[in-house]
Coordinates of C-alpha atoms in Angstrom, one line a residue:
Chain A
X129 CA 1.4 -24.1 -11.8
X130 CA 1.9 -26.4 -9.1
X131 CA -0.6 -24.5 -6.8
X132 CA -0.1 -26.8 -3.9
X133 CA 3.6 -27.4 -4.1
X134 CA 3.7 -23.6 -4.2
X135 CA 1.5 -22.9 -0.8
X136 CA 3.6 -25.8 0.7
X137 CA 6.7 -23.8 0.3
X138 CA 5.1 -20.5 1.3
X139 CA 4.6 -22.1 4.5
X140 CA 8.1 -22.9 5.0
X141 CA 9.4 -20.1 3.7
X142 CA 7.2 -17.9 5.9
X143 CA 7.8 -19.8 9.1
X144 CA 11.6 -18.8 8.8
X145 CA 10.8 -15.2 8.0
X146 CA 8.3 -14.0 9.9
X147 CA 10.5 -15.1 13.2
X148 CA 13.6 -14.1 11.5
X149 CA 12.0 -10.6 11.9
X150 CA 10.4 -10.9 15.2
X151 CA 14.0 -12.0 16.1
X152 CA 15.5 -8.7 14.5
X153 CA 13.1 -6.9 17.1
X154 CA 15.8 -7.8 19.7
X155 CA 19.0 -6.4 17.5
X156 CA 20.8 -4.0 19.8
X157 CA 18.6 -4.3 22.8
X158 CA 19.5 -7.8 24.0
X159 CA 19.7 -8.6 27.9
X160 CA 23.5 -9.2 27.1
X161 CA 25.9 -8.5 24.5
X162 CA 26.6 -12.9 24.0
X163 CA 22.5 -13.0 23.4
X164 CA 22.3 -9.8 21.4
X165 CA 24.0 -11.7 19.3
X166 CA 23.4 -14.7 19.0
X167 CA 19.5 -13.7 18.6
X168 CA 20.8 -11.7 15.6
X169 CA 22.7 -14.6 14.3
X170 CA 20.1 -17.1 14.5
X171 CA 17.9 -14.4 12.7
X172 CA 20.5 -14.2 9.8
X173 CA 20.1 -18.1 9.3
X174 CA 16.2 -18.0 9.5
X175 CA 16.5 -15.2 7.0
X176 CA 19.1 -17.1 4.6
X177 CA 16.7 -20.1 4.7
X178 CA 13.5 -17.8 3.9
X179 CA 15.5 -16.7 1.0
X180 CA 16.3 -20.5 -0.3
X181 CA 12.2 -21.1 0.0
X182 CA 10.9 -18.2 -0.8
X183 CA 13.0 -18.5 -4.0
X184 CA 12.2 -21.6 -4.8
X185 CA 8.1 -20.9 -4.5
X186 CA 8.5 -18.2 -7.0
X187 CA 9.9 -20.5 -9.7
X188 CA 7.2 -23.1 -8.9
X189 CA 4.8 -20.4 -8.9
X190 CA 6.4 -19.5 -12.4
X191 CA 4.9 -15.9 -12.4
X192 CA 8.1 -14.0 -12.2
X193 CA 8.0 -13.6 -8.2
X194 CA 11.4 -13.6 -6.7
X195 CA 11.8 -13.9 -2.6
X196 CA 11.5 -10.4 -2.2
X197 CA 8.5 -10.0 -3.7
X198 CA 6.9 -12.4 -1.9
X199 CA 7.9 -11.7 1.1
X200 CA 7.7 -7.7 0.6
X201 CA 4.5 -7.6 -1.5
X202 CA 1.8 -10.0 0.3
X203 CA -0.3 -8.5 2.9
X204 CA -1.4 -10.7 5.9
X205 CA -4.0 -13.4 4.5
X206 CA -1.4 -14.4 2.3
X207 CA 1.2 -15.4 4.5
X208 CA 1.1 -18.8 5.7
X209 CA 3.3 -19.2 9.1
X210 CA 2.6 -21.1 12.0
X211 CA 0.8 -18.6 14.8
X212 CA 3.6 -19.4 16.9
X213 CA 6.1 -17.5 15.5
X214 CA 4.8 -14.6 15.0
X215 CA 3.9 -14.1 18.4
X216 CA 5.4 -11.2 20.2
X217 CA 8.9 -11.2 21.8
X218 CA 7.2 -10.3 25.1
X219 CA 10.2 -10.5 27.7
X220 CA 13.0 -12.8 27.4
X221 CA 11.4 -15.8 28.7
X222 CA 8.9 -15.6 25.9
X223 CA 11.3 -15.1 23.6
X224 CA 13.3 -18.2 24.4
X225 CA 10.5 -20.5 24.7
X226 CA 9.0 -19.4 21.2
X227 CA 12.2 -20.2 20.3
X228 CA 12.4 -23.5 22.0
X229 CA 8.9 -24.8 20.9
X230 CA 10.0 -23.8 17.2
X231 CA 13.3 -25.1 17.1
X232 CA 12.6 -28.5 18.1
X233 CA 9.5 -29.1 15.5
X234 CA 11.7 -27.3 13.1
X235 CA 14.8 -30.2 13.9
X236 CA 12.4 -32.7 13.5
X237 CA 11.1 -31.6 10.4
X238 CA 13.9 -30.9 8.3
X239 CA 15.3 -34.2 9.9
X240 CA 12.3 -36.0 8.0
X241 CA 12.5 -33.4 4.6
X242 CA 16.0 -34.8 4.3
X243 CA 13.8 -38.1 2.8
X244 CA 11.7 -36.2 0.6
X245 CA 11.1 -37.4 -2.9
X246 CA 11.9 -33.7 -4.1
X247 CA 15.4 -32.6 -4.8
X248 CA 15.4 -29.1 -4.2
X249 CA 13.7 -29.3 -0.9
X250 CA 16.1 -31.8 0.2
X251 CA 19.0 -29.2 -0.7
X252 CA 17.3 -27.0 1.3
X253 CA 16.5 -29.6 4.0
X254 CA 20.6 -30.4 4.5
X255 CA 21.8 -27.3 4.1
X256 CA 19.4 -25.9 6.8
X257 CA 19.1 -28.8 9.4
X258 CA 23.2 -27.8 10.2
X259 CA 22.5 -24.8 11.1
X260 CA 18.9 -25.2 13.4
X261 CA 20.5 -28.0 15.2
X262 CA 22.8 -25.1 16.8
X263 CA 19.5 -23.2 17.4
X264 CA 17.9 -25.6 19.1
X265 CA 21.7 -26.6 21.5
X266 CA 21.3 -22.8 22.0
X267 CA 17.3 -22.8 22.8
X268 CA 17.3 -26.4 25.3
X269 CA 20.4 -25.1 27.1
X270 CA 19.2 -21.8 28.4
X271 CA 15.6 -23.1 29.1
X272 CA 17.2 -25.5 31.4
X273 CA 19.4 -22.8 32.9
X274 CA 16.7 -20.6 33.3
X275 CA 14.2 -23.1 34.2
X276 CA 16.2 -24.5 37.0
X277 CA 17.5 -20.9 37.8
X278 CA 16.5 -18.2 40.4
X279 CA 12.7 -18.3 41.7
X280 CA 12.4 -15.0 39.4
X281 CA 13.7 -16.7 36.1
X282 CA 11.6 -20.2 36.9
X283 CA 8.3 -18.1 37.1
X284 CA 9.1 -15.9 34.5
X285 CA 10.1 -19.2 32.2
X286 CA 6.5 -21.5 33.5
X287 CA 4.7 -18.1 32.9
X288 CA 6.0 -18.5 29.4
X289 CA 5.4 -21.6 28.5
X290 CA 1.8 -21.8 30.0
X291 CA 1.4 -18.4 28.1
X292 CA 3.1 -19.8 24.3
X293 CA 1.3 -23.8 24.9
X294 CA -1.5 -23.1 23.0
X295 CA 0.3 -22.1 19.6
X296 CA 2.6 -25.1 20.0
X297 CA 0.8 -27.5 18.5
X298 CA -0.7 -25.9 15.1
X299 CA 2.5 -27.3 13.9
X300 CA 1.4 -31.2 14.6
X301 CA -2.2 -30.4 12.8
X302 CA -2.8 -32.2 9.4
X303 CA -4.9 -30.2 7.1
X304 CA -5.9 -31.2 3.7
X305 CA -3.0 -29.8 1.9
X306 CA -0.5 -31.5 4.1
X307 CA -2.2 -34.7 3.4
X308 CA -2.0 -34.1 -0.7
X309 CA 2.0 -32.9 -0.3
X310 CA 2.5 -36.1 2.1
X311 CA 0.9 -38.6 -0.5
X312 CA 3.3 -37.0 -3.3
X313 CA 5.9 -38.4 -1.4
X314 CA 7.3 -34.5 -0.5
X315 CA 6.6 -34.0 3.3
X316 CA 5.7 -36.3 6.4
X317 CA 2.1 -35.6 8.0
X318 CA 3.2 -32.8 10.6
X319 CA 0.9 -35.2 13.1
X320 CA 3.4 -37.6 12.5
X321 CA 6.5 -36.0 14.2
X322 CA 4.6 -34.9 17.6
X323 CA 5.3 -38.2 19.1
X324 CA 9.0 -37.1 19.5
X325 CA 8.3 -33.8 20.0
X326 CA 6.4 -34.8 23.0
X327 CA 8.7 -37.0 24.4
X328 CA 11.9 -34.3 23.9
X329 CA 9.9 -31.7 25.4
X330 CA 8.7 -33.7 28.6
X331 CA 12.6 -34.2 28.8
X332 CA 13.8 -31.0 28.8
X333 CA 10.7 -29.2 31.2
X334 CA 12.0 -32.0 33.4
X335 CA 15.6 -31.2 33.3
X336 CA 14.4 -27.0 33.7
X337 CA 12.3 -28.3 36.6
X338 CA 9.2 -26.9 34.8
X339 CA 5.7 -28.4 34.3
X340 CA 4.7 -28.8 30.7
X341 CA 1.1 -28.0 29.9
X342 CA -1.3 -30.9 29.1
X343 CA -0.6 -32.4 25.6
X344 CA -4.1 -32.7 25.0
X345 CA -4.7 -28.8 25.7
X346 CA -6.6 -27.2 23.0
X347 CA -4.6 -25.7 20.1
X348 CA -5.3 -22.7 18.3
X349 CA -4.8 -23.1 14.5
X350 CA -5.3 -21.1 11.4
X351 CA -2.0 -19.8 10.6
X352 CA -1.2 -22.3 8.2
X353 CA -4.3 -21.1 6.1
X354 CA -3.9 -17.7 6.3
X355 CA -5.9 -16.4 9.4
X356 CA -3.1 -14.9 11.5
X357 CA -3.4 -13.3 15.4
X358 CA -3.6 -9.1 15.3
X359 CA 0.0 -9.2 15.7
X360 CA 1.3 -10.5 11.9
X361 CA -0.1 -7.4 10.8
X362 CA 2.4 -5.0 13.0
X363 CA 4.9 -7.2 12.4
X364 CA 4.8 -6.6 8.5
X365 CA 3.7 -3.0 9.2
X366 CA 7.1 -2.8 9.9
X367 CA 9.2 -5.3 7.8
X368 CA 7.6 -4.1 4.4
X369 CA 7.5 -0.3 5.5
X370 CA 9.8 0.7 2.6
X371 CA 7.7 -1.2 -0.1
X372 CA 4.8 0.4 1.1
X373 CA 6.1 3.9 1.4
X374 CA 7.9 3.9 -1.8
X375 CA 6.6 1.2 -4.0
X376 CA 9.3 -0.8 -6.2
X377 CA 12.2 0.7 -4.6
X378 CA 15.7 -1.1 -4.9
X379 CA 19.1 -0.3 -3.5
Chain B
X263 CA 42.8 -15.3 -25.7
X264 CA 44.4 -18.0 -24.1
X265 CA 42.5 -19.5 -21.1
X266 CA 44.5 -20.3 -17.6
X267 CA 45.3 -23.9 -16.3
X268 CA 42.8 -25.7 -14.2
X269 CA 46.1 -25.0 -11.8
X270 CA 46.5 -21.8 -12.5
X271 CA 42.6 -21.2 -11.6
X272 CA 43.1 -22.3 -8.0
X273 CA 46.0 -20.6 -8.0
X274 CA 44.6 -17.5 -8.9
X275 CA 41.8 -18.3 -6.1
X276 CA 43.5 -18.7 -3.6
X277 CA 44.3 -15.2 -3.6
X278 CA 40.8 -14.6 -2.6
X279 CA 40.2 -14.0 0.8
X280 CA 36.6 -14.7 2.9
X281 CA 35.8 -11.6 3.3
X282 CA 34.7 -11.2 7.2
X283 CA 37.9 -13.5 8.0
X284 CA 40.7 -11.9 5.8
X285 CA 43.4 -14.1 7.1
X286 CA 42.5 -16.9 5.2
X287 CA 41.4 -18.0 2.1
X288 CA 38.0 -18.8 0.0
X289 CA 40.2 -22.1 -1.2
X290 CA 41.1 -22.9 2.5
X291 CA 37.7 -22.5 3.7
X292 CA 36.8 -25.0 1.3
X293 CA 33.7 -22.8 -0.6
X294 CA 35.2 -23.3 -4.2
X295 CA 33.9 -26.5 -5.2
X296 CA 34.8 -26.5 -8.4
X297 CA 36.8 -24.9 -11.5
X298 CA 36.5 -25.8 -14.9
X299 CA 38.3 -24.2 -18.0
X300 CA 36.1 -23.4 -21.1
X301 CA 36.9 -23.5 -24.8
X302 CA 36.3 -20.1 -24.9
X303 CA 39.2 -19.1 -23.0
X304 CA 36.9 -18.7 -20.1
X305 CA 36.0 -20.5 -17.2
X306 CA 33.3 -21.9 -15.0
X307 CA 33.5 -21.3 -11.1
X308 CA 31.0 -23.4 -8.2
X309 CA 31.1 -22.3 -5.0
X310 CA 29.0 -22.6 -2.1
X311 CA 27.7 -20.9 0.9
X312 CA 29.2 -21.8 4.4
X313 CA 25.6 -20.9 6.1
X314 CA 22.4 -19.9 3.9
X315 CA 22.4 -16.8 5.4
X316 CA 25.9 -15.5 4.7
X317 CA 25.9 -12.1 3.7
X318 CA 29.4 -12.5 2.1
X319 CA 28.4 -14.3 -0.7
X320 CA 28.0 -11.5 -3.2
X321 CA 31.4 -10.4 -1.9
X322 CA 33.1 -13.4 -2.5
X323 CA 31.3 -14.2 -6.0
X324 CA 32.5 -10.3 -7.2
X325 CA 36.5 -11.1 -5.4
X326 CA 36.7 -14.0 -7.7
X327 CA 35.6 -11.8 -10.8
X328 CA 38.2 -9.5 -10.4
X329 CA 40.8 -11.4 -9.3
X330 CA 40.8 -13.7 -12.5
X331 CA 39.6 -10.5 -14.4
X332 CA 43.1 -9.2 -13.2
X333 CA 44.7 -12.8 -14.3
X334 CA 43.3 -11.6 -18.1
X335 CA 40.2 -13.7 -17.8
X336 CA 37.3 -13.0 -19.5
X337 CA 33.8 -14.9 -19.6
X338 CA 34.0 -15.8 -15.8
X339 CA 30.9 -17.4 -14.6
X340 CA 30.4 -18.0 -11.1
X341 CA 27.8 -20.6 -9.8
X342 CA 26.4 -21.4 -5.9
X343 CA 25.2 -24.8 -5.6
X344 CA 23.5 -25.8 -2.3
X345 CA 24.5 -29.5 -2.4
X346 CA 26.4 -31.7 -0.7
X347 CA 26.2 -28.6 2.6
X348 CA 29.0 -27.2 3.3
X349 CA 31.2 -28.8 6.3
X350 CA 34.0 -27.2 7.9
X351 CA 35.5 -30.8 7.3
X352 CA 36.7 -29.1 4.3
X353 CA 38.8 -26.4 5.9
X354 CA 42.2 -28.0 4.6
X355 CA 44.8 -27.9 7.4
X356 CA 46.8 -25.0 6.1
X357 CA 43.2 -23.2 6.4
X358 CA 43.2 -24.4 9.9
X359 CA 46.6 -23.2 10.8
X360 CA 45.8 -19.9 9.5
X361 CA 42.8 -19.8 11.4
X362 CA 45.1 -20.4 14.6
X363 CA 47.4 -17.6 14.0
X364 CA 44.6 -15.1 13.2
X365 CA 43.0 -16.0 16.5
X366 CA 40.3 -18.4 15.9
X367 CA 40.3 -21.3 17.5
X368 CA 39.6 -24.0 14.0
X369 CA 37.0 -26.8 14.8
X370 CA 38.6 -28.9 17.1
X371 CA 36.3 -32.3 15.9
X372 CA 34.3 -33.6 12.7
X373 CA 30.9 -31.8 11.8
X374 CA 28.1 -33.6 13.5
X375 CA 26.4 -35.9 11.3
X376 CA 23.3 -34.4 10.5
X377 CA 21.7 -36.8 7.8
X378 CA 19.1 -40.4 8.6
X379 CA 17.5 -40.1 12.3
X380 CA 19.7 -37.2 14.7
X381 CA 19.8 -37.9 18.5
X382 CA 17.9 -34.8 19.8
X383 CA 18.2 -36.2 23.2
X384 CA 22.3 -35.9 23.4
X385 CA 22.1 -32.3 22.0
X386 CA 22.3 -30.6 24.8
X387 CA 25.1 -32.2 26.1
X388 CA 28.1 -29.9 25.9
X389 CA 30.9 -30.8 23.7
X390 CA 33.8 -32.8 25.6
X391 CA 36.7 -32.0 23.4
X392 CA 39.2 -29.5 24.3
X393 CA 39.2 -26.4 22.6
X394 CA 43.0 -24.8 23.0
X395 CA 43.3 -21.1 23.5
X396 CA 44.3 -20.2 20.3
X397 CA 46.4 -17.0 22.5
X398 CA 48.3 -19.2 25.1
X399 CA 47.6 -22.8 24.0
X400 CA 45.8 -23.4 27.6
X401 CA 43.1 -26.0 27.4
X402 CA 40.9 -24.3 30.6
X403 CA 38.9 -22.9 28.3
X404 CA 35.1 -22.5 28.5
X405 CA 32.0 -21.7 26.3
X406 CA 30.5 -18.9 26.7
X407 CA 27.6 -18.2 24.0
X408 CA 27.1 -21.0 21.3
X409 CA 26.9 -17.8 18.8
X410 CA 29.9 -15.4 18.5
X411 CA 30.8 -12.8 16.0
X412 CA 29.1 -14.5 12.9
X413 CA 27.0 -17.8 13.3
X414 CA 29.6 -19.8 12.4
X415 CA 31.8 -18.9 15.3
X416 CA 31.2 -19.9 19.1
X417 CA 32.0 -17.5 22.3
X418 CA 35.1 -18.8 24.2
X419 CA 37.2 -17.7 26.8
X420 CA 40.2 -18.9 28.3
X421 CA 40.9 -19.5 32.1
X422 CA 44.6 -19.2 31.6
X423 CA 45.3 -15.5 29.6
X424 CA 41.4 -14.9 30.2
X425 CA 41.3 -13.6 26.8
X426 CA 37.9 -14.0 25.2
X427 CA 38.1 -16.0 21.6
X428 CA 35.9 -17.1 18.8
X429 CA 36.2 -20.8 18.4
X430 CA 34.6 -22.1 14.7
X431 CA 32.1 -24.1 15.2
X432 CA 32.3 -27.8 13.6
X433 CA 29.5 -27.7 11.0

C-alpha cells in the first residue's frame, strides 16, 4: 500500500467532511431562508467531494474500505482535518469567517492540484475547483457586507476573525509528509500557497473595513496528524451515531 | 436480440428526464457523454455528474435502465466518469429553451474558466450580464443568494413582476 499517498488523501477527504457536517449543523435553523440554504448547499458539495476522496483512499489503501467506512468507522486520532474546520459554528460571524479562511486556501489549492502529476486527483481537482470558486464568491461577499455593515455585525465579524486567526494557518505548515507527496510530484508544499493567501486576505479585511491579525501570529497545528481540539469528538459523536448504535447498519 | 442504433440510444435518452428539473432532459443537460452499442445486443452508457454532490445520480443512472429496459435492452451498463467536468456549456440550446419555459432563467454567459492560474481578486465582482426574468422578460433583475434551490441554481428576483426565480448558474 501506498501508506503516504493514502494519509495524503485522508486529509483531503476529511477536510471536506468534517465541515460538510459542521455545515449540516445549520440545516433548518439558518438566520434566513436564502442562507439556510445555501449553507446546506455548499455542505452537499463538501460532502460530494468527501465522497470522490474518501473513495479514492480506500482503493489506494486496497483493504476493502469504501468512503463510508472511513468516514463512519474511524474514531478521532484517525481523522486528519485541518483544526480549522472543525471548529464550532459559534454564531454566524464565526460561521462565515471559518468559511472564508477555508475557502480561499481551498481555491488555491485545488487551483495548484489541477498540475499534479496524478490523474485521479486531478479529476477530482477540476471537478471540485467549479464548484468552491462559488463558495468562496459566496464567503468574500458577505464578509465584506458584514464587515463594512452595522457597528453590531463589524464587531461580531473582527470578534470572529481575531477568535478563528490562530487555526488559519495550520493549512500553510509543511510537515514531513507534505514534503514526501510534494517531491512525487502530487501536491505543492501547502507553505507555498500562503503568499496569495495573504495578499487576498489583506484585500478583502480591507474592503470589509476589518483589521486582519498579524501574519506572523502563532498557529496552532496538529490536525493534520491526528491530534484534534475537544470539539472533533462531538462532532463525530453525532455524525457516526448510527454506526455506533447499530454497528453495520445499511439502508 | 437485436441491439438499438447508436440513434435510437439517444433517442431512447432523451426520454429521460433530470430528475429535480423534470422539464428537461438528461441529453439536454448535457450529462450523457457517451453511448456505445455492444456486440451483445447491449450497450454501454457514460454519463457524468453536474456537481460531485448530486444526489440525483442514482436516479438518473436507474431512469436510463428502465427506459432502454422498456426499449427491449438488455445488458445496459451505465458508467460516471469525472473528467473533462461537467460545464453548463453543454446545455444544448433546446435544453436552454426548455429551461426558460419551466421558469429557470438558463446561464446567461460561458462557464468561468477554471483551469491554469484563476484571478481570485475579480471574484467578488458581481456578474455584469443581464439575467432576463424568465416570467416577464424584464432585465431589472437582481441577485439575491448565490445558492438557490439546488447548488447549481442562483436566487433572483425581478424588479419588474417581482417574482422571485432561480437563474442556473454558469459552471
Amino acid at each position: 500500500m501506498d501508506a503516504d499517498k493514502f494519509n495524503w488523501l485522508l486529509r483531503a477527504g476529511d477536510n471536506a467532511l468534517v465541515l460538510s457536517q459542521r455545515l449540516s449543523e445549520w440545516c433548518g435553523k439558518g438566520p434566513v431562508l436564502e442562507e439556510d440554504m445555501a449553507l446546506t448547499n455548499i455542505s452537499l458539495d463538501l460532502i460530494g467531494q468527501a465522497t470522490l476522496w474518501l473513495s479514492l483512499a480506500g482503493k489506494v489503501e486496497g483493504k476493502g474500505r469504501d468512503e463510508d467506512a472511513l468516514a463512519f468507522l474511524r474514531d478521532v486520532h484517525d481523522f486528519h482535518n485541518l483544526l480549522l474546520v472543525e471548529q464550532p459554528n459559534g454564531d454566524y460571524a464565526n460561521t462565515l469567517m471559518r468559511q472564508l479562511y477555508f475557502d480561499l486556501w481551498h481555491c488555491l489549492w485545488l487551483e495548484s492540484l489541477q498540475q499534479s502529476g496524478d490523474t485521479e486527483i486531478t479529476q477530482i481537482a477540476e471537478k471540485s475547483i467549479k464548484e468552491v470558486v462559488y463558495h468562496l464568491r459566496r464567503s468574500t461577499d458577505l464578509v465584506i457586507r458584514l464587515g463594512d455593515g452595522s457597528d453590531e455585525s463589524h464587531a461580531r465579524m473582527q470578534r470572529a476573525a481575531d477568535t478563528l486567526w490562530m487555526f488559519a494557518g495550520e493549512a500553510f505548515m509543511n510537515d514531513e509528509l507534505d514534503h514526501r507527496i510534494a517531491s512525487r510530484g502530487i501536491a505543492p508544499l501547502p507553505g507555498s500557497l500562503r503568499e496569495r493567501w495573504l495578499t487576498q486576505m489583506t484585500q478583502i479585511f480591507s474592503e470589509a473595513t476589518l483589521t486582519m491579525p498579524s501574519a506572523d501570529a502563532w498557529m496552532q497545528t496538529g490536525g493534520k496528524q491526528g491530534r484534534h481540539t475537544e470539539h472533533l469528538g462531538y462532532l463525530l459523536a453525532e455524525m457516526q451515531f448510527l454506526q455506533r448504535a447499530y454497528p453495520g447498519a445499511q439502508w | 436480440m437485436v441491439g438499438l442504433s447508436d440513434k435510437a440510444l439517444w433517442e431512447c435518452l432523451s426520454q429521460v428526464s433530470d430528475p429535480e428539473i423534470p422539464a428537461i432532459s438528461i441529453v439536454d443537460l448535457g450529462i450523457v457523454r457517451s453511448v456505445r452499442p455492444c456486440a451483445d445486443g447491449g450497450c454501454e452508457i457514460v454519463i457524468t455528474p453536474t456537481y460531485s454532490g448530486c444526489p440525483a445520480m442514482h436516479v438518473i443512472e436507474e431512469n436510463i435502465r428502465q427506459v432502454l429496459q422498456a426499449g427491449g435492452m438488455e445488458n445496459i451498463q451505465v458508467h460516471t466518469q469525472l473528467s473533462p467536468a461537467w460545464t453548463t456549456d453543454w446545455i444544448t440550446e433546446a435544453g436552454k429553451e426548455k429551461l426558460r419555459a419551466f421558469g429557470i432563467a438558463p446561464p446567461a454567459q460561458r462557464a468561468m474558466r477554471t483551469s491554469g492560474t484563476i484571478d481570485i481578486s475579480a471574484l467578488s465582482v458581481i456578474d455584469d450580464v443581464e439575467i432576463a426574468c424568465p416570467q416577464c422578460g424584464s432585465i431589472k433583475t437582481r441577485l439575491i443568494s448565490q445558492f438557490g434551490s439546488t447548488a447549481c441554481k442562483a436566487l433572483y428576483r425581478c424588479g419588474d413582476c417581482l417574482e422571485p426565480f432561480d437563474y442556473f448558474k454558469p459552471h
